[in-house]
mmCIF file with all atom_site columns, C-alpha atoms in Angstrom:
data_model
loop_
_atom_site.group_PDB
_atom_site.id
_atom_site.type_symbol
_atom_site.label_atom_id
_atom_site.label_alt_id
_atom_site.label_comp_id
_atom_site.label_asym_id
_atom_site.label_entity_id
_atom_site.label_seq_id
_atom_site.pdbx_PDB_ins_code
_atom_site.Cartn_x
_atom_site.Cartn_y
_atom_site.Cartn_z
_atom_site.occupancy
_atom_site.B_iso_or_equiv
_atom_site.pdbx_formal_charge
_atom_site.auth_seq_id
_atom_site.auth_comp_id
_atom_site.auth_asym_id
_atom_site.auth_atom_id
_atom_site.pdbx_PDB_model_num
ATOM 1   C CA . MET A 1 1   ? 75.552 -4.917  -58.987 1.00 37.00 ? 195 MET A CA 1
ATOM 2   C CA . GLU A 1 2   ? 77.299 -4.442  -55.672 1.00 39.00 ? 196 GLU A CA 1
ATOM 3   C CA . SER A 1 3   ? 74.636 -1.935  -54.608 1.00 40.00 ? 197 SER A CA 1
ATOM 4   C CA . ALA A 1 4   ? 71.841 -4.416  -55.376 1.00 38.00 ? 198 ALA A CA 1
ATOM 5   C CA . GLU A 1 5   ? 73.651 -7.163  -53.466 1.00 37.00 ? 199 GLU A CA 1
ATOM 6   C CA . SER A 1 6   ? 74.114 -4.881  -50.462 1.00 39.00 ? 200 SER A CA 1
ATOM 7   C CA . GLU A 1 7   ? 70.416 -3.981  -50.579 1.00 43.00 ? 201 GLU A CA 1
ATOM 8   C CA . ASN A 1 8   ? 69.433 -7.660  -50.648 1.00 43.00 ? 202 ASN A CA 1
ATOM 9   C CA . LEU A 1 9   ? 71.689 -8.398  -47.677 1.00 44.00 ? 203 LEU A CA 1
ATOM 10  C CA . GLY A 1 10  ? 70.182 -5.451  -45.817 1.00 50.00 ? 204 GLY A CA 1
ATOM 11  C CA . ASN A 1 11  ? 66.658 -6.668  -46.542 1.00 79.00 ? 205 ASN A CA 1
ATOM 12  C CA . ALA A 1 12  ? 67.564 -10.186 -45.351 1.00 86.00 ? 206 ALA A CA 1
ATOM 13  C CA . GLU A 1 13  ? 68.928 -8.808  -42.080 1.00 88.00 ? 207 GLU A CA 1
ATOM 14  C CA . ALA A 1 14  ? 65.848 -6.610  -41.686 1.00 88.00 ? 208 ALA A CA 1
ATOM 15  C CA . ILE A 1 15  ? 63.566 -9.638  -42.092 1.00 90.00 ? 209 ILE A CA 1
ATOM 16  C CA . TYR A 1 16  ? 65.581 -11.575 -39.509 1.00 90.00 ? 210 TYR A CA 1
ATOM 17  C CA . LEU A 1 17  ? 65.371 -8.661  -37.043 1.00 90.00 ? 211 LEU A CA 1
ATOM 18  C CA . TYR A 1 18  ? 61.616 -8.333  -37.632 1.00 90.00 ? 212 TYR A CA 1
ATOM 19  C CA . LEU A 1 19  ? 60.981 -12.048 -37.048 1.00 90.00 ? 213 LEU A CA 1
ATOM 20  C CA . ASP A 1 20  ? 63.121 -12.028 -33.907 1.00 89.00 ? 214 ASP A CA 1
ATOM 21  C CA . ALA A 1 21  ? 61.300 -8.953  -32.591 1.00 88.00 ? 215 ALA A CA 1
ATOM 22  C CA . ARG A 1 22  ? 57.922 -10.582 -33.304 1.00 87.00 ? 216 ARG A CA 1
ATOM 23  C CA . ALA A 1 23  ? 58.990 -13.698 -31.376 1.00 86.00 ? 217 ALA A CA 1
ATOM 24  C CA . LYS A 1 24  ? 59.986 -11.536 -28.401 1.00 84.00 ? 218 LYS A CA 1
ATOM 25  C CA . VAL A 1 25  ? 56.616 -9.761  -28.416 1.00 79.00 ? 219 VAL A CA 1
ATOM 26  C CA . ALA A 1 26  ? 54.778 -13.096 -28.556 1.00 78.00 ? 220 ALA A CA 1
ATOM 27  C CA . SER A 1 27  ? 56.743 -14.439 -25.590 1.00 78.00 ? 221 SER A CA 1
ATOM 28  C CA . VAL A 1 28  ? 55.906 -11.326 -23.532 1.00 74.00 ? 222 VAL A CA 1
ATOM 29  C CA . VAL A 1 29  ? 52.196 -11.494 -24.431 1.00 67.00 ? 223 VAL A CA 1
ATOM 30  C CA . ARG A 1 30  ? 52.064 -15.158 -23.388 1.00 69.00 ? 224 ARG A CA 1
ATOM 31  C CA . GLY A 1 31  ? 53.763 -14.341 -20.091 1.00 69.00 ? 225 GLY A CA 1
ATOM 32  C CA . LEU A 1 32  ? 56.869 -16.362 -20.970 1.00 73.00 ? 226 LEU A CA 1
ATOM 33  C CA . ALA A 1 33  ? 59.261 -13.409 -20.907 1.00 71.00 ? 227 ALA A CA 1
ATOM 34  C CA . HIS A 1 34  ? 59.735 -10.189 -18.941 1.00 79.00 ? 228 HIS A CA 1
ATOM 35  C CA . PRO A 1 35  ? 58.127 -7.067  -20.487 1.00 77.00 ? 229 PRO A CA 1
ATOM 36  C CA . ASP A 1 36  ? 61.618 -5.530  -20.675 1.00 82.00 ? 230 ASP A CA 1
ATOM 37  C CA . ARG A 1 37  ? 62.111 -7.633  -23.810 1.00 85.00 ? 231 ARG A CA 1
ATOM 38  C CA . LEU A 1 38  ? 59.770 -5.254  -25.608 1.00 86.00 ? 232 LEU A CA 1
ATOM 39  C CA . THR A 1 39  ? 62.507 -2.612  -25.430 1.00 89.00 ? 233 THR A CA 1
ATOM 40  C CA . THR A 1 40  ? 64.953 -5.007  -27.097 1.00 91.00 ? 234 THR A CA 1
ATOM 41  C CA . ALA A 1 41  ? 62.355 -5.850  -29.745 1.00 89.00 ? 235 ALA A CA 1
ATOM 42  C CA . LEU A 1 42  ? 61.833 -2.130  -30.391 1.00 91.00 ? 236 LEU A CA 1
ATOM 43  C CA . ALA A 1 43  ? 65.562 -1.623  -30.933 1.00 92.00 ? 237 ALA A CA 1
ATOM 44  C CA . GLU A 1 44  ? 65.593 -4.523  -33.420 1.00 91.00 ? 238 GLU A CA 1
ATOM 45  C CA . LEU A 1 45  ? 62.696 -3.014  -35.357 1.00 92.00 ? 239 LEU A CA 1
ATOM 46  C CA . ASN A 1 46  ? 64.379 0.396   -35.446 1.00 93.00 ? 240 ASN A CA 1
ATOM 47  C CA . ARG A 1 47  ? 67.427 -1.289  -36.997 1.00 92.00 ? 241 ARG A CA 1
ATOM 48  C CA . ALA A 1 48  ? 65.234 -3.259  -39.425 1.00 91.00 ? 242 ALA A CA 1
ATOM 49  C CA . ILE A 1 49  ? 63.547 -0.052  -40.584 1.00 93.00 ? 243 ILE A CA 1
ATOM 50  C CA . GLN A 1 50  ? 66.919 1.630   -40.953 1.00 92.00 ? 244 GLN A CA 1
ATOM 51  C CA . LEU A 1 51  ? 68.000 -1.212  -43.258 1.00 90.00 ? 245 LEU A CA 1
ATOM 52  C CA . ALA A 1 52  ? 64.672 -1.412  -45.115 1.00 91.00 ? 246 ALA A CA 1
ATOM 53  C CA . PRO A 1 53  ? 62.884 1.974   -44.874 1.00 90.00 ? 247 PRO A CA 1
ATOM 54  C CA . HIS A 1 54  ? 59.754 0.694   -46.664 1.00 91.00 ? 248 HIS A CA 1
ATOM 55  C CA . TYR A 1 55  ? 59.252 -2.383  -44.443 1.00 91.00 ? 249 TYR A CA 1
ATOM 56  C CA . ALA A 1 56  ? 55.513 -2.031  -43.727 1.00 90.00 ? 250 ALA A CA 1
ATOM 57  C CA . GLU A 1 57  ? 55.238 -4.985  -41.321 1.00 90.00 ? 251 GLU A CA 1
ATOM 58  C CA . ALA A 1 58  ? 58.118 -3.632  -39.220 1.00 92.00 ? 252 ALA A CA 1
ATOM 59  C CA . TYR A 1 59  ? 56.405 -0.249  -38.855 1.00 93.00 ? 253 TYR A CA 1
ATOM 60  C CA . ALA A 1 60  ? 53.128 -1.961  -37.896 1.00 89.00 ? 254 ALA A CA 1
ATOM 61  C CA . LEU A 1 61  ? 54.778 -4.113  -35.225 1.00 89.00 ? 255 LEU A CA 1
ATOM 62  C CA . ARG A 1 62  ? 56.724 -1.116  -33.945 1.00 92.00 ? 256 ARG A CA 1
ATOM 63  C CA . ALA A 1 63  ? 53.419 0.743   -33.496 1.00 89.00 ? 257 ALA A CA 1
ATOM 64  C CA . ASP A 1 64  ? 52.075 -2.150  -31.369 1.00 84.00 ? 258 ASP A CA 1
ATOM 65  C CA . ILE A 1 65  ? 55.185 -2.170  -29.172 1.00 87.00 ? 259 ILE A CA 1
ATOM 66  C CA . GLN A 1 66  ? 55.215 1.595   -28.740 1.00 87.00 ? 260 GLN A CA 1
ATOM 67  C CA . ASP A 1 67  ? 51.551 1.411   -27.733 1.00 81.00 ? 261 ASP A CA 1
ATOM 68  C CA . GLN A 1 68  ? 52.360 -1.229  -25.096 1.00 79.00 ? 262 GLN A CA 1
ATOM 69  C CA . LEU A 1 69  ? 55.268 0.879   -23.827 1.00 82.00 ? 263 LEU A CA 1
ATOM 70  C CA . GLY A 1 70  ? 53.038 3.933   -23.508 1.00 80.00 ? 264 GLY A CA 1
ATOM 71  C CA . ASP A 1 71  ? 54.592 5.919   -26.380 1.00 86.00 ? 265 ASP A CA 1
ATOM 72  C CA . LEU A 1 72  ? 51.351 6.919   -28.097 1.00 84.00 ? 266 LEU A CA 1
ATOM 73  C CA . GLU A 1 73  ? 52.982 9.665   -30.183 1.00 89.00 ? 267 GLU A CA 1
ATOM 74  C CA . GLY A 1 74  ? 55.517 7.195   -31.547 1.00 90.00 ? 268 GLY A CA 1
ATOM 75  C CA . ALA A 1 75  ? 52.840 4.545   -32.083 1.00 89.00 ? 269 ALA A CA 1
ATOM 76  C CA . ILE A 1 76  ? 50.661 6.940   -34.100 1.00 90.00 ? 270 ILE A CA 1
ATOM 77  C CA . GLU A 1 77  ? 53.635 7.929   -36.249 1.00 93.00 ? 271 GLU A CA 1
ATOM 78  C CA . SER A 1 78  ? 54.634 4.278   -36.844 1.00 93.00 ? 272 SER A CA 1
ATOM 79  C CA . ALA A 1 79  ? 51.059 3.278   -37.708 1.00 90.00 ? 273 ALA A CA 1
ATOM 80  C CA . GLY A 1 80  ? 50.988 6.123   -40.238 1.00 91.00 ? 274 GLY A CA 1
ATOM 81  C CA . LYS A 1 81  ? 54.276 4.964   -41.775 1.00 93.00 ? 275 LYS A CA 1
ATOM 82  C CA . ALA A 1 82  ? 52.925 1.401   -41.968 1.00 91.00 ? 276 ALA A CA 1
ATOM 83  C CA . GLN A 1 83  ? 49.769 2.661   -43.678 1.00 91.00 ? 277 GLN A CA 1
ATOM 84  C CA . GLU A 1 84  ? 51.827 4.570   -46.266 1.00 93.00 ? 278 GLU A CA 1
ATOM 85  C CA . ALA A 1 85  ? 54.089 1.567   -46.905 1.00 92.00 ? 279 ALA A CA 1
ATOM 86  C CA . PHE A 1 86  ? 51.174 -0.839  -47.339 1.00 90.00 ? 280 PHE A CA 1
ATOM 87  C CA . GLN A 1 87  ? 49.458 1.630   -49.688 1.00 92.00 ? 281 GLN A CA 1
ATOM 88  C CA . ALA A 1 88  ? 52.647 1.852   -51.750 1.00 92.00 ? 282 ALA A CA 1
ATOM 89  C CA . GLN A 1 89  ? 52.583 -1.956  -52.015 1.00 90.00 ? 283 GLN A CA 1
ATOM 90  C CA . GLY A 1 90  ? 48.966 -1.883  -53.158 1.00 91.00 ? 284 GLY A CA 1
ATOM 91  C CA . ASP A 1 91  ? 47.784 -3.691  -50.013 1.00 87.00 ? 285 ASP A CA 1
ATOM 92  C CA . SER A 1 92  ? 44.634 -1.694  -49.273 1.00 85.00 ? 286 SER A CA 1
ATOM 93  C CA . VAL A 1 93  ? 43.399 -4.162  -46.644 1.00 81.00 ? 287 VAL A CA 1
ATOM 94  C CA . GLN A 1 94  ? 46.438 -3.807  -44.380 1.00 84.00 ? 288 GLN A CA 1
ATOM 95  C CA . ALA A 1 95  ? 46.578 -0.077  -45.098 1.00 85.00 ? 289 ALA A CA 1
ATOM 96  C CA . GLY A 1 96  ? 42.991 0.159   -43.833 1.00 81.00 ? 290 GLY A CA 1
ATOM 97  C CA . VAL A 1 97  ? 43.887 -1.800  -40.709 1.00 78.00 ? 291 VAL A CA 1
ATOM 98  C CA . CYS A 1 98  ? 46.732 0.628   -39.982 1.00 82.00 ? 292 CYS A CA 1
ATOM 99  C CA . GLU A 1 99  ? 44.450 3.593   -40.587 1.00 81.00 ? 293 GLU A CA 1
ATOM 100 C CA . ARG A 1 100 ? 41.971 2.251   -38.000 1.00 76.00 ? 294 ARG A CA 1
ATOM 101 C CA . GLN A 1 101 ? 44.820 1.555   -35.592 1.00 76.00 ? 295 GLN A CA 1
ATOM 102 C CA . LYS A 1 102 ? 46.052 5.136   -36.015 1.00 81.00 ? 296 LYS A CA 1
ATOM 103 C CA . LEU A 1 103 ? 42.557 6.455   -35.288 1.00 75.00 ? 297 LEU A CA 1
ATOM 104 C CA . TYR A 1 104 ? 42.229 4.194   -32.239 1.00 72.00 ? 298 TYR A CA 1
ATOM 105 C CA . LEU A 1 105 ? 45.619 5.382   -30.918 1.00 75.00 ? 299 LEU A CA 1
ATOM 106 C CA . GLY A 1 106 ? 44.534 8.970   -31.449 1.00 76.00 ? 300 GLY A CA 1
ATOM 107 C CA . LEU A 1 107 ? 41.428 8.343   -29.363 1.00 69.00 ? 301 LEU A CA 1
ATOM 108 C CA . GLN A 1 108 ? 43.610 6.793   -26.660 1.00 68.00 ? 302 GLN A CA 1
ATOM 109 C CA . LYS A 1 109 ? 45.852 9.851   -26.673 1.00 72.00 ? 303 LYS A CA 1
ATOM 110 C CA . GLN A 1 110 ? 42.852 12.192  -26.433 1.00 70.00 ? 304 GLN A CA 1
ATOM 111 C CA . SER A 1 111 ? 41.350 10.166  -23.574 1.00 62.00 ? 305 SER A CA 1
ATOM 112 C CA . LEU A 1 112 ? 44.668 10.190  -21.689 1.00 64.00 ? 306 LEU A CA 1
ATOM 113 C CA . ALA A 1 113 ? 45.037 13.938  -22.152 1.00 66.00 ? 307 ALA A CA 1
ATOM 114 C CA . GLU A 1 114 ? 41.529 14.510  -20.782 1.00 58.00 ? 308 GLU A CA 1
ATOM 115 C CA . LYS A 1 115 ? 42.257 12.247  -17.821 1.00 58.00 ? 309 LYS A CA 1
ATOM 116 C CA . ASN A 1 116 ? 45.505 14.097  -17.033 1.00 61.00 ? 310 ASN A CA 1
ATOM 117 C CA . LEU A 1 117 ? 43.679 17.408  -17.216 1.00 58.00 ? 311 LEU A CA 1
ATOM 118 C CA . GLN A 1 118 ? 41.056 16.168  -14.769 1.00 55.00 ? 312 GLN A CA 1
ATOM 119 C CA . GLU A 1 119 ? 43.772 14.941  -12.383 1.00 56.00 ? 313 GLU A CA 1
ATOM 120 C CA . GLN A 1 120 ? 45.487 18.329  -12.482 1.00 53.00 ? 314 GLN A CA 1
ATOM 121 C CA . THR A 1 121 ? 42.238 20.119  -11.635 1.00 49.00 ? 315 THR A CA 1
ATOM 122 C CA . PRO A 1 122 ? 41.556 20.163  -7.884  1.00 49.00 ? 316 PRO A CA 1
ATOM 123 C CA . ASP A 1 123 ? 38.236 18.580  -7.047  1.00 51.00 ? 317 ASP A CA 1
ATOM 124 C CA . GLU A 1 124 ? 36.694 19.855  -3.833  1.00 50.00 ? 318 GLU A CA 1
ATOM 125 C CA . ASP A 1 125 ? 34.088 17.118  -4.007  1.00 51.00 ? 319 ASP A CA 1
ATOM 126 C CA . GLU A 1 126 ? 36.635 14.270  -4.317  1.00 51.00 ? 320 GLU A CA 1
ATOM 127 C CA . VAL A 1 127 ? 35.316 11.164  -2.561  1.00 47.00 ? 321 VAL A CA 1
ATOM 128 C CA . ALA A 1 128 ? 37.496 8.961   -0.346  1.00 57.00 ? 322 ALA A CA 1
ATOM 129 C CA . PHE A 1 129 ? 37.950 5.391   -1.559  1.00 47.00 ? 323 PHE A CA 1
ATOM 130 C CA . GLU A 1 130 ? 35.961 3.887   1.294   1.00 58.00 ? 324 GLU A CA 1
ATOM 131 C CA . ASP A 1 131 ? 33.034 6.224   0.521   1.00 57.00 ? 325 ASP A CA 1
ATOM 132 C CA . MET A 1 132 ? 32.872 5.280   -3.154  1.00 63.00 ? 326 MET A CA 1
ATOM 133 C CA . PRO A 1 133 ? 30.149 2.961   -4.513  1.00 73.00 ? 327 PRO A CA 1
ATOM 134 C CA . GLU A 1 134 ? 31.106 -0.713  -4.320  1.00 80.00 ? 328 GLU A CA 1
ATOM 135 C CA . VAL A 1 135 ? 31.454 -1.136  -8.085  1.00 76.00 ? 329 VAL A CA 1
ATOM 136 C CA . GLN A 1 136 ? 33.841 1.811   -8.306  1.00 79.00 ? 330 GLN A CA 1
ATOM 137 C CA . GLN A 1 137 ? 36.022 0.334   -5.569  1.00 82.00 ? 331 GLN A CA 1
ATOM 138 C CA . ILE A 1 138 ? 36.082 -3.006  -7.374  1.00 85.00 ? 332 ILE A CA 1
ATOM 139 C CA . LEU A 1 139 ? 37.062 -1.451  -10.708 1.00 81.00 ? 333 LEU A CA 1
ATOM 140 C CA . LEU A 1 140 ? 39.760 0.717   -9.119  1.00 82.00 ? 334 LEU A CA 1
ATOM 141 C CA . ARG A 1 141 ? 41.275 -2.385  -7.492  1.00 85.00 ? 335 ARG A CA 1
ATOM 142 C CA . SER A 1 142 ? 41.093 -4.169  -10.845 1.00 84.00 ? 336 SER A CA 1
ATOM 143 C CA . ALA A 1 143 ? 42.876 -1.275  -12.602 1.00 79.00 ? 337 ALA A CA 1
ATOM 144 C CA . ALA A 1 144 ? 45.567 -1.198  -9.906  1.00 80.00 ? 338 ALA A CA 1
ATOM 145 C CA . PHE A 1 145 ? 46.228 -4.940  -10.291 1.00 83.00 ? 339 PHE A CA 1
ATOM 146 C CA . ALA A 1 146 ? 46.411 -4.559  -14.083 1.00 80.00 ? 340 ALA A CA 1
ATOM 147 C CA . GLN A 1 147 ? 48.904 -1.698  -13.769 1.00 74.00 ? 341 GLN A CA 1
ATOM 148 C CA . GLU A 1 148 ? 51.105 -3.996  -11.669 1.00 79.00 ? 342 GLU A CA 1
ATOM 149 C CA . LYS A 1 149 ? 50.628 -6.743  -14.344 1.00 80.00 ? 343 LYS A CA 1
ATOM 150 C CA . ARG A 1 150 ? 48.828 -8.938  -11.772 1.00 86.00 ? 344 ARG A CA 1
ATOM 151 C CA . TYR A 1 151 ? 46.356 -9.897  -14.471 1.00 86.00 ? 345 TYR A CA 1
ATOM 152 C CA . SER A 1 152 ? 44.702 -12.884 -12.763 1.00 90.00 ? 346 SER A CA 1
ATOM 153 C CA . GLU A 1 153 ? 43.727 -10.705 -9.796  1.00 91.00 ? 347 GLU A CA 1
ATOM 154 C CA . ALA A 1 154 ? 42.689 -7.883  -12.117 1.00 89.00 ? 348 ALA A CA 1
ATOM 155 C CA . ILE A 1 155 ? 40.390 -10.232 -14.049 1.00 92.00 ? 349 ILE A CA 1
ATOM 156 C CA . ALA A 1 156 ? 38.949 -11.636 -10.817 1.00 93.00 ? 350 ALA A CA 1
ATOM 157 C CA . GLU A 1 157 ? 37.998 -8.133  -9.609  1.00 91.00 ? 351 GLU A CA 1
ATOM 158 C CA . ALA A 1 158 ? 36.601 -7.089  -13.000 1.00 90.00 ? 352 ALA A CA 1
ATOM 159 C CA . THR A 1 159 ? 34.563 -10.292 -13.144 1.00 93.00 ? 353 THR A CA 1
ATOM 160 C CA . ARG A 1 160 ? 33.088 -9.459  -9.734  1.00 92.00 ? 354 ARG A CA 1
ATOM 161 C CA . ALA A 1 161 ? 31.945 -6.170  -11.237 1.00 90.00 ? 355 ALA A CA 1
ATOM 162 C CA . THR A 1 162 ? 30.375 -7.792  -14.315 1.00 92.00 ? 356 THR A CA 1
ATOM 163 C CA . ASP A 1 163 ? 28.651 -10.398 -12.131 1.00 93.00 ? 357 ASP A CA 1
ATOM 164 C CA . LEU A 1 164 ? 27.290 -7.871  -9.655  1.00 90.00 ? 358 LEU A CA 1
ATOM 165 C CA . TYR A 1 165 ? 26.502 -5.133  -12.190 1.00 88.00 ? 359 TYR A CA 1
ATOM 166 C CA . PRO A 1 166 ? 25.906 -6.855  -15.557 1.00 90.00 ? 360 PRO A CA 1
ATOM 167 C CA . ASP A 1 167 ? 24.241 -3.735  -17.000 1.00 90.00 ? 361 ASP A CA 1
ATOM 168 C CA . MET A 1 168 ? 27.251 -1.502  -16.321 1.00 87.00 ? 362 MET A CA 1
ATOM 169 C CA . ALA A 1 169 ? 29.064 -1.087  -19.637 1.00 86.00 ? 363 ALA A CA 1
ATOM 170 C CA . ASP A 1 170 ? 32.307 0.192   -18.093 1.00 83.00 ? 364 ASP A CA 1
ATOM 171 C CA . SER A 1 171 ? 32.780 -3.088  -16.220 1.00 87.00 ? 365 SER A CA 1
ATOM 172 C CA . TRP A 1 172 ? 32.784 -5.057  -19.469 1.00 92.00 ? 366 TRP A CA 1
ATOM 173 C CA . ALA A 1 173 ? 35.025 -2.547  -21.248 1.00 87.00 ? 367 ALA A CA 1
ATOM 174 C CA . ILE A 1 174 ? 37.577 -2.606  -18.428 1.00 86.00 ? 368 ILE A CA 1
ATOM 175 C CA . ARG A 1 175 ? 37.658 -6.407  -18.336 1.00 90.00 ? 369 ARG A CA 1
ATOM 176 C CA . GLY A 1 176 ? 38.063 -6.371  -22.127 1.00 89.00 ? 370 GLY A CA 1
ATOM 177 C CA . ASN A 1 177 ? 41.098 -4.096  -21.734 1.00 83.00 ? 371 ASN A CA 1
ATOM 178 C CA . ILE A 1 178 ? 42.686 -6.522  -19.279 1.00 87.00 ? 372 ILE A CA 1
ATOM 179 C CA . PHE A 1 179 ? 42.069 -9.521  -21.536 1.00 89.00 ? 373 PHE A CA 1
ATOM 180 C CA . ARG A 1 180 ? 43.686 -7.525  -24.365 1.00 84.00 ? 374 ARG A CA 1
ATOM 181 C CA . LEU A 1 181 ? 46.773 -6.885  -22.223 1.00 81.00 ? 375 LEU A CA 1
ATOM 182 C CA . MET A 1 182 ? 46.908 -10.623 -21.481 1.00 84.00 ? 376 MET A CA 1
ATOM 183 C CA . GLY A 1 183 ? 46.796 -11.434 -25.201 1.00 82.00 ? 377 GLY A CA 1
ATOM 184 C CA . ASP A 1 184 ? 43.392 -13.173 -25.030 1.00 87.00 ? 378 ASP A CA 1
ATOM 185 C CA . ARG A 1 185 ? 41.887 -11.600 -28.145 1.00 87.00 ? 379 ARG A CA 1
ATOM 186 C CA . GLN A 1 186 ? 38.704 -13.698 -28.187 1.00 91.00 ? 380 GLN A CA 1
ATOM 187 C CA . ALA A 1 187 ? 37.765 -12.841 -24.595 1.00 92.00 ? 381 ALA A CA 1
ATOM 188 C CA . SER A 1 188 ? 38.729 -9.212  -25.133 1.00 90.00 ? 382 SER A CA 1
ATOM 189 C CA . CYS A 1 189 ? 36.501 -8.806  -28.187 1.00 91.00 ? 383 CYS A CA 1
ATOM 190 C CA . ARG A 1 190 ? 33.632 -10.628 -26.460 1.00 94.00 ? 384 ARG A CA 1
ATOM 191 C CA . ASP A 1 191 ? 33.696 -8.145  -23.571 1.00 93.00 ? 385 ASP A CA 1
ATOM 192 C CA . TYR A 1 192 ? 34.116 -5.166  -25.892 1.00 91.00 ? 386 TYR A CA 1
ATOM 193 C CA . GLU A 1 193 ? 31.050 -6.322  -27.849 1.00 93.00 ? 387 GLU A CA 1
ATOM 194 C CA . GLN A 1 194 ? 29.019 -6.592  -24.646 1.00 93.00 ? 388 GLN A CA 1
ATOM 195 C CA . ALA A 1 195 ? 30.146 -3.124  -23.539 1.00 90.00 ? 389 ALA A CA 1
ATOM 196 C CA . ALA A 1 196 ? 29.331 -1.659  -26.974 1.00 90.00 ? 390 ALA A CA 1
ATOM 197 C CA . GLU A 1 197 ? 25.840 -3.165  -26.855 1.00 93.00 ? 391 GLU A CA 1
ATOM 198 C CA . LEU A 1 198 ? 25.191 -1.611  -23.436 1.00 90.00 ? 392 LEU A CA 1
ATOM 199 C CA . PHE A 1 199 ? 26.572 1.786   -24.487 1.00 83.00 ? 393 PHE A CA 1
ATOM 200 C CA . GLU A 1 200 ? 24.346 1.611   -27.582 1.00 88.00 ? 394 GLU A CA 1
ATOM 201 C CA . GLN A 1 201 ? 21.328 1.123   -25.313 1.00 89.00 ? 395 GLN A CA 1
ATOM 202 C CA . GLN A 1 202 ? 22.442 4.305   -23.517 1.00 81.00 ? 396 GLN A CA 1
ATOM 203 C CA . SER A 1 203 ? 22.736 6.151   -26.877 1.00 79.00 ? 397 SER A CA 1
ATOM 204 C CA . ASP A 1 204 ? 26.448 6.759   -26.211 1.00 73.00 ? 398 ASP A CA 1
ATOM 205 C CA . SER A 1 205 ? 27.573 6.659   -29.848 1.00 75.00 ? 399 SER A CA 1
ATOM 206 C CA . VAL A 1 206 ? 31.092 7.932   -29.084 1.00 62.00 ? 400 VAL A CA 1
ATOM 207 C CA . ARG A 1 207 ? 31.882 5.059   -26.725 1.00 74.00 ? 401 ARG A CA 1
ATOM 208 C CA . VAL A 1 208 ? 30.316 2.572   -29.143 1.00 80.00 ? 402 VAL A CA 1
ATOM 209 C CA . GLU A 1 209 ? 32.533 3.822   -31.993 1.00 77.00 ? 403 GLU A CA 1
ATOM 210 C CA . THR A 1 210 ? 35.628 3.705   -29.774 1.00 72.00 ? 404 THR A CA 1
ATOM 211 C CA . LEU A 1 211 ? 34.914 0.099   -28.823 1.00 79.00 ? 405 LEU A CA 1
ATOM 212 C CA . ARG A 1 212 ? 34.304 -0.864  -32.461 1.00 82.00 ? 406 ARG A CA 1
ATOM 213 C CA . LEU A 1 213 ? 37.728 0.561   -33.320 1.00 76.00 ? 407 LEU A CA 1
ATOM 214 C CA . MET A 1 214 ? 39.302 -1.374  -30.456 1.00 77.00 ? 408 MET A CA 1
ATOM 215 C CA . ILE A 1 215 ? 37.678 -4.587  -31.682 1.00 84.00 ? 409 ILE A CA 1
ATOM 216 C CA . ASP A 1 216 ? 39.041 -3.954  -35.176 1.00 80.00 ? 410 ASP A CA 1
ATOM 217 C CA . ALA A 1 217 ? 42.515 -3.272  -33.749 1.00 74.00 ? 411 ALA A CA 1
ATOM 218 C CA . VAL A 1 218 ? 42.481 -6.483  -31.666 1.00 77.00 ? 412 VAL A CA 1
ATOM 219 C CA . ASN A 1 219 ? 41.245 -8.588  -34.594 1.00 78.00 ? 413 ASN A CA 1
ATOM 220 C CA . SER A 1 220 ? 43.933 -7.160  -36.870 1.00 73.00 ? 414 SER A CA 1
ATOM 221 C CA . GLN A 1 221 ? 46.742 -8.422  -34.634 1.00 63.00 ? 415 GLN A CA 1
ATOM 222 C CA . GLU A 1 222 ? 48.448 -11.630 -35.716 1.00 51.00 ? 416 GLU A CA 1
#
């Protein structure tokens, strides 16, 4: 009896920690709180999972936070745990969402690894910024603003690229990424759809599939 009561108290505390963590994430996404609050939210979710090891929603939210903090390994592991927990509950829909998220995170990890490899390889033909095509300069400025969380300026630069080069799929995909970071899911998916359509015209099935997964991941967020 005492064991069951202790378990119920633990589950109640876990739910409270999860809800508090979710509120912190929402405030960061809306720009109402400093991104450092994500670290606090992560600690709360770790404690919630410790109290309730089968808490599927806590694993799923932890995967989102770890993704935002750049911990792709941790995010993939958490998404997998969420998938297992939802499957155990018989919730095949949410389990499928977590499976797609895990696949999307894996693609992110692979892309990052390839990028790091390219950066480590000396390129004798590397072009100076001022000698790059205009669209590349615009997109690099946009990416730099986004990295500094200056999202309004990042969007302004990316929009210049989509206005000047509407047939360039990368411009739409990059602006979609920035909208996603800002928490504007509708705008993000709209740009991802446009990018996917252009990549499809180029017969780039890999990029199309990646964007479809990203759209699914964005739409699955609460």
